[in-house]
Amino acid sequence: MPEIALVEAINLALARAMTEDASVLVLGEDVGRDGGVFRATDGLLTRFGPERVLDTPLAEAAIAGISVGLAAQRFRPVAEIQFMGFAYSTIDQMLNQAARLRTRTRGRLSCPMVLRMPAGGGVHAPEHHSESGEACFTNIPGLRVVYPSSPRRAYGLLLAAIRDPDPVVFLEPTRLYRAAREDVADDGVALPLDRCFTLREGSDITLIGWGAIVRDMLAAADRLAAEGKQAEVIDVATLVPLDSASILASVARTGRCVICHEAPLTAGFGAEIAAQLAGPGLLSLLAPVERVTGWDTVMPLPRLEMQYIPGVERILAAARRSLQHG
Amino acid sequence: MTTETAAQFSITFTRYIDADGHPTGALPEFAARAADLIPLYRAMVLTRAFDAKAVALQRTGRLGTFASSLGQEAVGIGAASAMAPGDVLLPSFREQSAQLWRGVTPLELLLYWGGDERGSDFAGPREDFPISVPVAAHAPHAAGVALAFALRKEKRASLCILGDGATSKGDFYEAINMAGPWRLPMVMLVNNNQWAISVPRSAQTAAATLAQKAIAAGIPGEQVDGNDVVAVRDAVARALARAREGGGATLVEAITYRLSDHTTADDARRYRDDAAVTASWHGEPIARLRAYLVAQGAWSREDEEHALADAATAVDEATESYLATPPQPLAAIFDHLFAELPPSIRAQRAQALGQEAPDA
């Protein structure tokens, strides 16, 4: 099996889904001839033709909106938003329309669409190109939110998202598009959309996160191991619906946890996990829940972005604080 | 320096029957015999009876906020009667006339406005969209539905109806702009009733017409007398036919007047003169078509009494069924959220129903 980058795994899953299901369409800005600004849709136009790979006008709200119309007509549109900073104008369509169509028609119409986009910083991109806005979507009932952090998970989860009968917001860690590489079998096997991934088992502390920061969590776990502490590493990957059971079970074993995300702290999705740990998980805690997140500031331009994005050192510091308790 | 005209455009206005019911010339084929217009007349009468009943139900605490279409019945009836069954309607919240013509039942409409989602589970036009309350949000859906038809090479079209205020929104422009280069089989019908709640048409845009917004999108646009059901149907029928044959999208602006408040939650006397409203009753669509039919010898006092009685019966029966319909069980708010309910929400469902939560 060849080793491929995360963005190539996205491409592989798109091609697979389009091959197996003629109702799958890819649309968005520059997804056709250009193959997407990150090349996620590279080659699809040649393989599947202009009726299945559509270069749209530059209109994000309408890209989401026409996807709702297509999905109601039994197509499975996979729409690309070029950067998460440009996705906010789709929220009206995703919140008021896509996420509700099944409910408000009592199942008469449904919306099997995927809205995929790169998210997060760390690639020295221009302003508005490095946003981590997952929490804007996780508070929308009727929507699934997925955020893989490895090529295999990107492949399997994107296949699952496309095959899912309901709308999915699919976030792709920009920082790992090329940096994360592994061998990926193009076997058409989807991964479950409601399960966390335990990437490393450990009994002393649980590191919980999603997106590009998962790589930093794994690096932190290596460092902790060198210090004699075994960290369990959980990639949440499917934020909504949240697999609380896996998280609670892990923290029940370790008694300690660090929740990590690149998005800002306040009302970030980590707060939901912390709240669950403070509820059903409270009596298993041996130390306060730690959160390592982006600051509650505007995402800075590239010169300061790596001081905004929490790295291995901040994760380690939080883990050590937690391990000192009790 | 040289300057020359790069492009030139004009917008037409079409009317077949004037405000007093007089034909302005030959009528189109579908209206060649006056009797052929009777179903349209009866549908407008039904709509007006439905609106009156819905307002009365709201005033007596038995219906939620409701948007009457008083005076605008010709827009929806003209448009919907031009549609083929396989076309798809995407209505805004004031297009019950079109919905009724399409086969949405008065009971379904009452359920919806009475706060019950089952009112959007139409037994009739299964592919028609539910009412769009957010203004213009359904315009890109119409483009998406039209794109689906085009990709499947089906001779069908989508018809989106929205108001004058909607033409100020990005969704509206994004949808018609997308429809241009893709030649989408879509008709965008603007029900220009002159008011977006309290904001008059003149404050909505400095554009001389709303139809000309089509020009920026590269699709044809035209105005019709929106109180003339023949003009509306004729323009929409032409636009739909063109769309189905691969000719692309059209914007039709139907000029009418909102004789009612914006909704039952609104008091239009706060922002507009009664005199203007009273003047606008002249030429309203039902009296206009009735005058034409009577003059043509196609409509009698007895016909009128029958039409009113039939409409009242239909509306009363729907009201009776509506008032006798028990609310949905609470489980319904969970049961249509996803095709299959995720475990985390299954637990909430059990909790809401007072059941023991399943193991998470």
XYZ file of C-alpha atoms in Angstrom:
686
model
C 0.000 0.000 0.000
C 1.352 3.407 -0.907
C 1.953 6.050 1.724
C -0.102 9.103 0.904
C -0.784 12.517 2.391
C -4.052 13.423 4.086
C -5.186 15.580 1.179
C -4.541 12.679 -1.176
C -6.648 10.455 1.050
C -9.463 12.974 0.691
C -9.039 12.787 -3.062
C -9.043 8.993 -2.939
C -12.262 8.909 -0.924
C -13.958 11.396 -3.248
C -13.024 9.337 -6.297
C -14.130 6.147 -4.588
C -17.499 7.627 -3.603
C -18.052 9.027 -7.091
C -17.208 5.674 -8.640
C -19.568 3.697 -6.476
C -22.498 6.130 -6.514
C -23.483 8.156 -9.579
C -25.475 10.566 -7.413
C -22.306 11.891 -5.755
C -21.326 15.314 -7.132
C -18.391 17.529 -6.241
C -18.884 21.270 -6.417
C -17.198 24.422 -5.225
C -14.831 27.178 -6.196
C -11.937 25.985 -8.370
C -12.626 22.306 -7.688
C -12.736 21.403 -11.381
C -9.997 22.486 -13.756
C -7.790 23.651 -10.925
C -8.412 20.553 -8.806
C -9.018 22.645 -5.708
C -6.630 25.131 -4.159
C -5.178 22.308 -2.037
C -5.620 19.761 -4.873
C -8.175 17.776 -2.899
C -10.259 17.350 -6.047
C -7.316 16.945 -8.418
C -8.114 14.800 -11.448
C -11.789 14.369 -10.638
C -12.963 16.573 -13.508
C -11.030 14.469 -16.004
C -12.294 11.225 -14.546
C -15.914 12.118 -13.914
C -16.661 15.011 -16.257
C -18.135 18.485 -15.853
C -21.608 17.248 -14.912
C -20.236 15.692 -11.720
C -17.437 18.099 -10.879
C -18.802 21.631 -10.964
C -16.805 24.818 -10.777
C -19.242 27.204 -9.127
C -19.400 30.971 -9.148
C -17.770 32.583 -6.129
C -20.701 32.419 -3.745
C -20.360 30.356 -0.574
C -23.930 30.765 0.665
C -25.237 29.590 -2.674
C -22.786 26.679 -2.782
C -24.361 25.441 0.431
C -27.826 26.461 -0.746
C -27.753 24.686 -4.104
C -26.415 21.639 -2.288
C -29.600 21.647 -0.206
C -31.653 21.740 -3.411
C -29.580 18.995 -5.027
C -29.764 16.822 -1.920
C -33.535 17.253 -1.707
C -33.557 15.949 -5.267
C -31.662 12.806 -4.225
C -28.184 13.820 -5.314
C -25.313 13.557 -2.843
C -23.440 16.839 -3.229
C -20.006 17.169 -1.696
C -19.378 20.901 -1.594
C -15.978 22.407 -0.914
C -15.496 25.707 0.861
C -12.013 26.936 0.113
C -11.088 27.966 3.666
C -13.027 27.851 6.892
C -12.852 31.635 7.173
C -15.183 31.792 4.181
C -17.611 29.234 5.561
C -19.406 31.535 7.936
C -21.779 32.774 5.235
C -22.887 29.148 4.805
C -24.057 28.901 8.393
C -27.511 30.270 7.597
C -27.993 27.585 4.969
C -26.513 24.852 7.151
C -28.365 25.845 10.318
C -31.737 27.011 9.015
C -31.952 24.768 5.994
C -29.693 21.721 5.640
C -29.855 20.641 9.261
C -33.621 21.079 9.445
C -35.005 19.843 6.152
C -35.704 16.317 7.388
C -37.232 17.502 10.648
C -39.376 20.254 9.203
C -40.870 18.030 6.513
C -41.188 15.084 8.877
C -38.878 13.036 6.682
C -40.510 13.898 3.341
C -37.342 15.641 2.171
C -33.824 15.077 3.439
C -30.400 16.557 2.929
C -27.571 14.063 2.356
C -24.864 16.639 1.676
C -21.283 17.105 2.807
C -19.766 20.548 3.290
C -16.025 20.026 3.430
C -13.321 22.579 4.081
C -9.794 23.018 5.376
C -9.653 24.311 8.931
C -7.032 25.534 11.362
C -3.792 27.394 10.972
C -0.102 26.721 10.864
C 0.578 26.990 7.145
C 1.415 30.701 7.034
C -1.716 31.503 5.107
C -3.212 34.985 4.618
C -5.777 36.540 6.922
C -9.068 34.583 7.288
C -7.423 31.381 5.987
C -6.603 29.754 9.343
C -9.862 29.680 11.284
C -10.977 26.988 13.694
C -14.719 27.479 13.722
C -15.940 23.980 14.531
C -17.920 25.184 17.547
C -20.047 27.336 15.209
C -21.302 24.090 13.697
C -21.334 21.759 16.719
C -24.212 23.697 18.295
C -26.496 23.038 15.322
C -28.901 20.136 15.896
C -29.347 17.932 12.862
C -25.786 18.372 11.656
C -22.840 16.003 12.029
C -19.402 17.511 12.478
C -16.343 15.444 11.572
C -12.689 16.440 11.850
C -10.169 13.685 11.019
C -6.461 13.981 11.744
C -4.850 11.235 9.691
C -5.040 10.028 6.092
C -6.762 6.743 7.009
C -9.325 8.412 9.188
C -9.844 11.114 6.558
C -10.494 8.423 3.934
C -12.817 6.294 6.020
C -14.713 9.153 7.606
C -15.214 11.033 4.340
C -16.662 7.889 2.756
C -18.974 7.559 5.740
C -19.930 11.234 5.546
C -20.811 10.987 1.859
C -22.825 7.801 2.383
C -24.631 9.233 5.409
C -28.256 10.195 4.734
C -27.946 13.493 6.616
C -25.817 16.644 6.311
C -22.214 16.494 7.482
C -19.725 19.310 7.998
C -16.331 17.798 7.265
C -13.289 19.705 8.501
C -9.810 18.927 7.236
C -6.715 20.024 9.164
C -4.854 22.318 6.787
C -1.610 21.853 8.722
C -1.741 18.086 8.120
C -2.862 18.130 4.468
C 0.698 17.304 3.372
C 2.399 16.693 6.713
C 0.349 13.673 7.769
C 1.251 10.651 5.675
C 0.443 6.972 6.029
C -0.492 4.046 3.882
C -4.177 4.008 3.016
C -5.977 1.044 1.503
C -8.485 2.206 -1.087
C -10.865 -0.514 0.011
C -14.053 1.522 0.245
C -14.392 0.759 3.947
C -16.009 3.578 5.879
C -15.349 4.390 9.519
C -18.153 4.938 12.017
C -19.341 8.539 12.376
C -20.001 8.338 16.094
C -16.915 6.751 17.610
C -13.750 8.265 19.062
C -10.429 6.802 18.008
C -8.057 5.706 20.759
C -4.690 6.194 19.110
C -2.573 5.163 22.063
C -3.481 3.418 25.267
C -2.234 4.573 28.646
C -3.253 4.385 32.266
C -2.001 7.654 33.784
C -3.744 10.446 31.886
C -6.062 10.935 28.906
C -5.284 13.446 26.169
C -8.446 14.320 24.200
C -8.540 16.413 21.033
C -9.240 16.711 17.302
C -7.734 18.168 14.174
C -4.071 18.972 13.690
C -3.385 19.146 17.407
C -3.781 15.367 17.661
C -0.275 15.066 16.251
C 0.997 17.282 19.049
C -0.894 15.173 21.578
C 0.888 12.062 20.271
C 4.233 13.830 20.488
C 3.404 14.907 24.042
C 2.515 11.299 24.900
C 5.956 10.212 23.684
C 7.584 12.778 25.929
C 5.451 11.763 28.893
C 6.393 8.133 28.324
C 10.004 9.154 28.563
C 9.089 10.601 31.961
C 7.475 7.330 32.972
C 3.845 8.395 32.493
C 1.571 6.577 30.102
C -0.888 8.847 28.291
C -3.987 7.595 26.519
C -4.580 9.609 23.348
C -8.116 10.004 22.002
C -8.853 11.574 18.627
C -12.468 12.667 18.918
C -12.689 13.052 15.088
C -16.484 12.829 15.159
C -17.406 15.803 17.310
C -21.137 15.506 16.727
C -22.565 13.136 17.643
C -20.055 12.886 20.454
C -18.897 9.494 21.655
C -19.013 10.471 25.309
C -18.881 6.863 26.426
C -15.346 6.294 25.140
C -14.127 9.522 26.728
C -15.770 8.848 30.073
C -14.499 5.273 30.089
C -10.943 6.402 29.446
C -11.004 9.083 32.128
C -12.579 6.586 34.522
C -9.390 4.563 34.104
C -6.859 7.394 34.168
C -8.609 9.903 36.441
C -6.905 12.763 34.631
C -7.374 14.506 31.320
C -6.243 17.307 29.070
C -8.675 18.505 26.403
C -6.848 20.030 23.437
C -8.134 22.096 20.537
C -6.879 24.863 18.333
C -10.126 26.862 18.500
C -10.598 29.521 21.191
C -11.283 28.479 24.784
C -14.598 30.103 25.627
C -17.561 28.009 24.502
C -15.180 25.892 22.457
C -16.276 22.315 21.923
C -13.866 21.289 24.683
C -16.229 22.969 27.109
C -18.900 20.407 26.248
C -16.501 17.563 26.992
C -15.406 19.267 30.205
C -19.041 19.626 31.209
C -19.641 15.934 30.654
C -16.573 15.107 32.719
C -17.901 17.401 35.433
C -21.202 15.534 35.277
C -21.191 11.783 34.838
C -17.362 11.736 34.920
C -16.862 13.802 38.052
C -16.309 11.060 40.584
C -13.575 9.462 38.509
C -11.517 12.647 38.338
C -8.313 12.760 40.396
C -7.361 16.216 39.112
C -9.113 19.246 37.590
C -9.944 18.992 33.893
C -7.263 20.804 31.906
C -7.999 22.582 28.649
C -5.264 23.532 26.200
C -6.725 25.679 23.436
C -6.201 28.646 21.214
C -6.464 31.976 22.997
C -9.694 33.956 23.080
C -8.252 36.328 20.515
C -8.554 36.991 16.832
C -6.492 34.434 14.935
C -3.195 36.265 14.333
C -1.409 36.652 11.036
C 1.351 34.118 10.322
C 4.186 35.738 12.302
C 2.422 34.988 15.555
C 0.210 32.077 14.607
C 2.419 29.391 16.155
C 2.168 31.258 19.438
C -1.595 31.155 19.102
C -1.786 27.481 18.170
C -1.161 25.368 21.274
C 1.849 23.160 20.740
C 3.458 20.201 22.448
C 4.910 22.277 25.287
C 1.569 23.661 26.417
C 0.026 20.191 26.293
C 2.930 18.803 28.324
C 2.683 21.576 30.906
C -1.012 20.908 31.381
C -0.442 17.166 31.631
C 2.273 17.625 34.235
C 0.022 19.938 36.259
C -2.673 17.316 36.176
C -0.291 14.503 37.104
C 0.970 16.429 40.136
C -2.493 16.385 41.733
C -3.280 13.732 44.352
C -11.006 58.703 -25.402
C -13.800 56.751 -26.993
C -17.026 55.844 -25.314
C -19.695 53.703 -26.846
C -22.703 51.808 -25.636
C -21.489 48.423 -24.408
C -24.911 46.938 -23.839
C -28.500 48.068 -23.670
C -31.493 46.616 -21.928
C -35.163 47.206 -21.517
C -37.833 45.774 -19.270
C -41.331 45.074 -20.528
C -44.567 45.262 -18.561
C -47.430 42.997 -19.600
C -51.130 43.129 -18.771
C -54.045 41.340 -20.438
C -56.961 42.373 -18.252
C -56.983 45.868 -16.828
C -58.005 47.018 -13.371
C -61.666 47.279 -14.411
C -61.750 43.848 -15.988
C -61.467 45.024 -19.580
C -59.235 43.033 -21.920
C -56.371 45.092 -23.284
C -56.315 43.007 -26.441
C -56.351 39.351 -27.438
C -55.834 36.955 -24.557
C -53.334 34.079 -24.684
C -54.394 30.637 -25.849
C -55.125 29.208 -22.376
C -57.546 32.091 -21.781
C -59.152 32.113 -25.207
C -62.470 30.989 -23.741
C -63.536 32.880 -20.631
C -64.806 29.651 -19.098
C -61.249 28.329 -19.036
C -60.435 30.968 -16.439
C -63.105 29.801 -14.011
C -60.846 27.296 -12.192
C -58.345 30.109 -11.603
C -61.095 32.363 -10.319
C -62.405 29.697 -7.962
C -58.890 29.028 -6.678
C -58.420 32.704 -5.886
C -61.752 32.728 -4.077
C -60.686 29.678 -2.065
C -57.410 31.377 -1.146
C -59.209 34.490 0.052
C -61.633 32.425 2.108
C -58.721 30.482 3.561
C -56.835 33.654 4.460
C -59.908 35.174 6.122
C -60.457 32.019 8.148
C -56.801 31.789 9.137
C -56.785 35.394 10.323
C -59.985 34.781 12.265
C -58.494 31.684 13.870
C -55.413 33.648 14.863
C -57.501 36.490 16.285
C -59.351 33.989 18.449
C -56.197 32.309 19.688
C -56.519 29.133 17.663
C -53.719 29.689 15.121
C -50.217 31.110 15.319
C -48.948 34.180 13.486
C -50.194 34.083 9.913
C -49.317 35.958 6.712
C -52.386 36.756 4.638
C -52.091 37.002 0.874
C -55.091 39.331 0.545
C -54.960 41.054 -2.826
C -52.092 38.919 -4.100
C -53.982 35.775 -4.972
C -53.325 36.125 -8.697
C -49.569 35.853 -8.253
C -49.598 32.355 -6.781
C -52.572 31.057 -8.770
C -51.245 32.432 -12.025
C -47.840 30.912 -11.403
C -48.904 27.548 -10.011
C -51.459 27.036 -12.767
C -48.625 27.417 -15.261
C -46.644 24.630 -13.598
C -46.603 20.993 -14.637
C -47.105 18.454 -11.842
C -43.443 17.426 -12.145
C -42.160 20.940 -11.614
C -41.155 21.881 -8.078
C -42.511 24.871 -6.144
C -40.366 26.673 -3.567
C -42.680 29.129 -1.840
C -42.110 31.913 0.616
C -44.519 32.360 3.498
C -47.239 34.247 1.604
C -47.850 31.888 -1.292
C -50.638 29.690 0.028
C -52.527 30.373 -3.192
C -49.834 28.577 -5.186
C -49.582 25.827 -2.613
C -53.326 25.203 -2.645
C -53.303 24.987 -6.428
C -50.416 22.506 -6.223
C -52.427 20.228 -3.963
C -51.251 21.252 -0.514
C -54.439 20.987 1.532
C -55.993 23.731 3.652
C -55.605 21.358 6.594
C -51.860 21.066 6.010
C -51.530 24.835 5.823
C -53.489 25.271 9.042
C -51.384 22.644 10.768
C -48.206 24.424 9.720
C -49.353 27.868 10.839
C -50.859 26.272 13.894
C -47.418 25.066 14.917
C -47.321 21.486 13.676
C -44.550 20.294 11.359
C -46.822 17.689 9.816
C -48.270 20.575 7.817
C -45.074 20.516 5.718
C -45.325 16.796 5.031
C -47.499 17.394 1.971
C -49.467 14.375 0.855
C -49.861 15.919 -2.595
C -46.808 17.612 -4.114
C -44.193 15.426 -2.417
C -41.200 17.185 -3.944
C -42.351 20.762 -3.342
C -40.374 22.586 -0.703
C -41.840 23.637 2.605
C -42.593 27.308 3.184
C -39.445 29.398 3.502
C -39.731 31.798 6.402
C -36.142 33.108 6.079
C -36.329 35.601 3.250
C -34.693 34.454 -0.015
C -32.980 31.477 1.644
C -34.905 29.199 -0.698
C -33.615 30.904 -3.843
C -30.419 28.814 -3.979
C -32.491 25.709 -3.237
C -34.460 26.437 -6.389
C -31.165 26.661 -8.268
C -30.085 23.340 -6.765
C -33.358 21.640 -7.665
C -33.072 23.051 -11.181
C -29.490 21.805 -11.398
C -30.700 18.338 -10.406
C -33.253 18.422 -13.248
C -30.635 19.621 -15.719
C -28.121 16.952 -14.683
C -30.752 14.237 -15.047
C -31.853 15.773 -18.345
C -35.425 15.883 -17.129
C -37.806 18.377 -18.707
C -38.810 19.892 -15.398
C -38.302 23.276 -13.812
C -38.252 24.817 -10.360
C -40.358 27.829 -9.468
C -39.269 30.005 -6.576
C -41.632 32.691 -5.306
C -40.276 35.427 -3.077
C -41.099 39.011 -2.187
C -39.789 42.436 -3.159
C -37.663 42.591 -0.005
C -36.017 39.306 -0.961
C -34.432 40.923 -4.000
C -32.194 42.897 -1.637
C -30.663 39.713 -0.273
C -27.494 38.020 -1.410
C -29.134 34.608 -1.633
C -31.472 35.936 -4.320
C -28.678 37.345 -6.404
C -26.354 34.369 -5.872
C -29.098 32.032 -7.084
C -30.033 33.926 -10.254
C -26.374 34.568 -10.980
C -25.612 30.861 -10.775
C -28.612 30.133 -12.980
C -27.120 32.250 -15.764
C -24.004 30.454 -16.945
C -25.494 27.060 -16.026
C -28.756 27.779 -17.898
C -30.708 26.346 -15.016
C -34.371 25.459 -15.556
C -35.568 27.849 -12.878
C -38.146 30.606 -12.700
C -37.707 33.257 -10.049
C -41.022 34.971 -9.429
C -40.954 38.155 -7.395
C -44.237 38.897 -5.697
C -43.741 42.646 -5.497
C -46.479 43.642 -3.054
C -44.783 46.999 -2.429
C -44.031 46.365 1.235
C -41.409 44.440 3.195
C -43.186 44.773 6.535
C -42.865 48.572 6.904
C -40.277 49.287 4.230
C -41.811 50.423 0.946
C -40.561 49.272 -2.417
C -39.035 52.710 -3.021
C -36.784 52.339 0.026
C -35.807 48.785 -0.830
C -33.780 49.687 -3.882
C -33.149 52.591 -6.211
C -33.553 50.264 -9.177
C -36.407 51.353 -11.452
C -37.728 47.794 -11.565
C -36.964 44.601 -9.682
C -37.114 42.670 -12.938
C -33.968 44.429 -14.131
C -31.980 42.632 -11.464
C -32.106 39.738 -13.924
C -29.953 41.728 -16.299
C -26.989 41.690 -13.931
C -27.375 37.920 -13.725
C -27.530 37.544 -17.490
C -31.033 36.101 -17.576
C -34.231 37.579 -18.979
C -36.408 39.650 -16.689
C -39.861 41.068 -17.195
C -42.677 42.734 -15.323
C -46.297 41.711 -15.342
C -49.419 43.031 -13.708
C -49.527 40.795 -10.665
C -53.237 41.435 -10.155
C -53.955 40.040 -13.613
C -53.923 36.283 -13.261
C -53.786 35.898 -17.033
C -50.638 37.996 -17.289
C -48.940 36.140 -14.454
C -49.808 32.740 -15.838
C -48.776 33.720 -19.337
C -45.365 35.025 -18.283
C -44.636 32.144 -15.933
C -45.823 29.580 -18.483
C -43.515 31.042 -21.110
C -40.633 31.104 -18.643
C -41.243 27.531 -17.490
C -41.508 26.261 -21.045
C -38.258 27.949 -21.952
C -36.612 26.542 -18.832
C -37.759 22.985 -19.513
C -36.456 23.188 -23.063
C -32.974 24.155 -21.939
C -33.363 27.890 -22.461
C -32.360 28.802 -18.923
C -33.817 30.824 -16.091
C -36.144 33.827 -16.053
C -36.998 36.464 -13.491
C -40.615 37.581 -13.465
C -41.680 40.532 -11.339
C -45.385 40.513 -10.575
C -46.600 43.888 -9.402
C -49.348 43.721 -6.836
C -50.248 45.250 -3.500
C -50.335 43.890 0.040
C -53.846 44.811 1.147
C -53.364 43.082 4.502
C -50.973 43.670 7.348
C -47.608 41.954 6.920
C -48.804 39.247 9.288
C -51.313 38.985 12.092
C -48.505 40.227 14.372
C -48.252 43.478 12.409
C -50.273 46.696 12.424
C -49.670 48.375 9.088
C -51.453 51.568 10.189
C -48.242 52.420 12.016
C -46.408 53.007 8.765
C -48.784 53.454 5.832
C -51.848 55.504 5.019
C -55.213 53.857 4.885
C -55.962 55.990 1.829
C -53.250 54.285 -0.184
C -54.553 50.888 0.858
C -58.108 51.806 0.007
C -57.033 53.071 -3.398
C -55.194 49.831 -4.014
C -58.385 47.831 -3.700
C -59.203 49.122 -7.170
C -57.979 46.488 -9.566
C -57.533 43.748 -6.986
C -57.335 40.391 -8.720
C -60.612 38.716 -7.785
C -62.938 41.630 -8.555
C -60.983 42.218 -11.738
C -61.348 38.689 -13.067
C -64.982 38.536 -11.916
C -65.763 41.691 -13.898
C -64.152 40.123 -16.945
C -66.001 36.835 -16.570
C -69.334 38.545 -16.011
C -68.808 40.796 -19.018
C -68.003 37.730 -21.090
C -71.211 36.064 -19.914
C -69.229 33.297 -18.252
C -70.163 34.043 -14.639
C -73.448 34.627 -12.871
C -74.587 35.644 -9.419
C -75.448 31.983 -8.771
C -71.971 30.905 -9.871
C -70.533 33.389 -7.433
C -72.693 32.133 -4.595
C -71.687 28.559 -5.335
C -67.998 29.445 -5.489
C -68.177 31.239 -2.161
C -70.150 28.423 -0.564
C -67.741 25.764 -1.858
C -64.760 27.729 -0.587
C -66.386 28.205 2.801
C -67.172 24.512 3.043
C -63.620 23.492 2.152
C -62.158 25.913 4.661
C -64.646 25.014 7.401
C -63.984 21.312 6.958
C -60.247 21.894 7.111
C -60.687 24.016 10.221
C -62.720 21.320 11.899
C -60.061 18.705 11.122
C -57.293 21.053 12.220
C -58.914 21.826 15.558
C -59.539 18.124 16.109
C -55.935 17.126 15.358
C -54.071 16.308 18.548
C -50.471 17.524 18.839
C -47.698 15.191 17.869
C -46.124 13.170 20.651
C -42.971 14.793 22.037
C -40.904 11.997 20.529
C -41.547 13.598 17.123
C -38.989 16.332 17.801
C -36.303 13.667 17.970
C -37.583 11.159 15.466
C -36.951 13.144 12.301
C -33.662 14.766 13.269
C -31.532 12.121 11.565
C -32.355 9.108 9.434
C -31.097 7.106 12.394
C -30.867 8.707 15.806
C -27.311 8.729 17.222
C -26.895 7.130 20.672
C -26.249 10.455 22.414
C -29.559 11.840 21.214
C -31.360 8.554 21.871
C -30.435 9.107 25.505
C -31.890 12.627 25.438
C -35.028 11.302 23.783
C -35.489 8.752 26.541
C -34.896 11.436 29.146
C -37.398 13.783 27.508
C -40.005 11.048 27.445
C -39.336 10.302 31.095
C -37.974 6.910 30.301
C -34.908 5.266 31.720
C -31.922 6.404 29.680
C -30.311 3.594 27.722
C -26.666 2.844 28.365
C -24.719 5.494 26.545
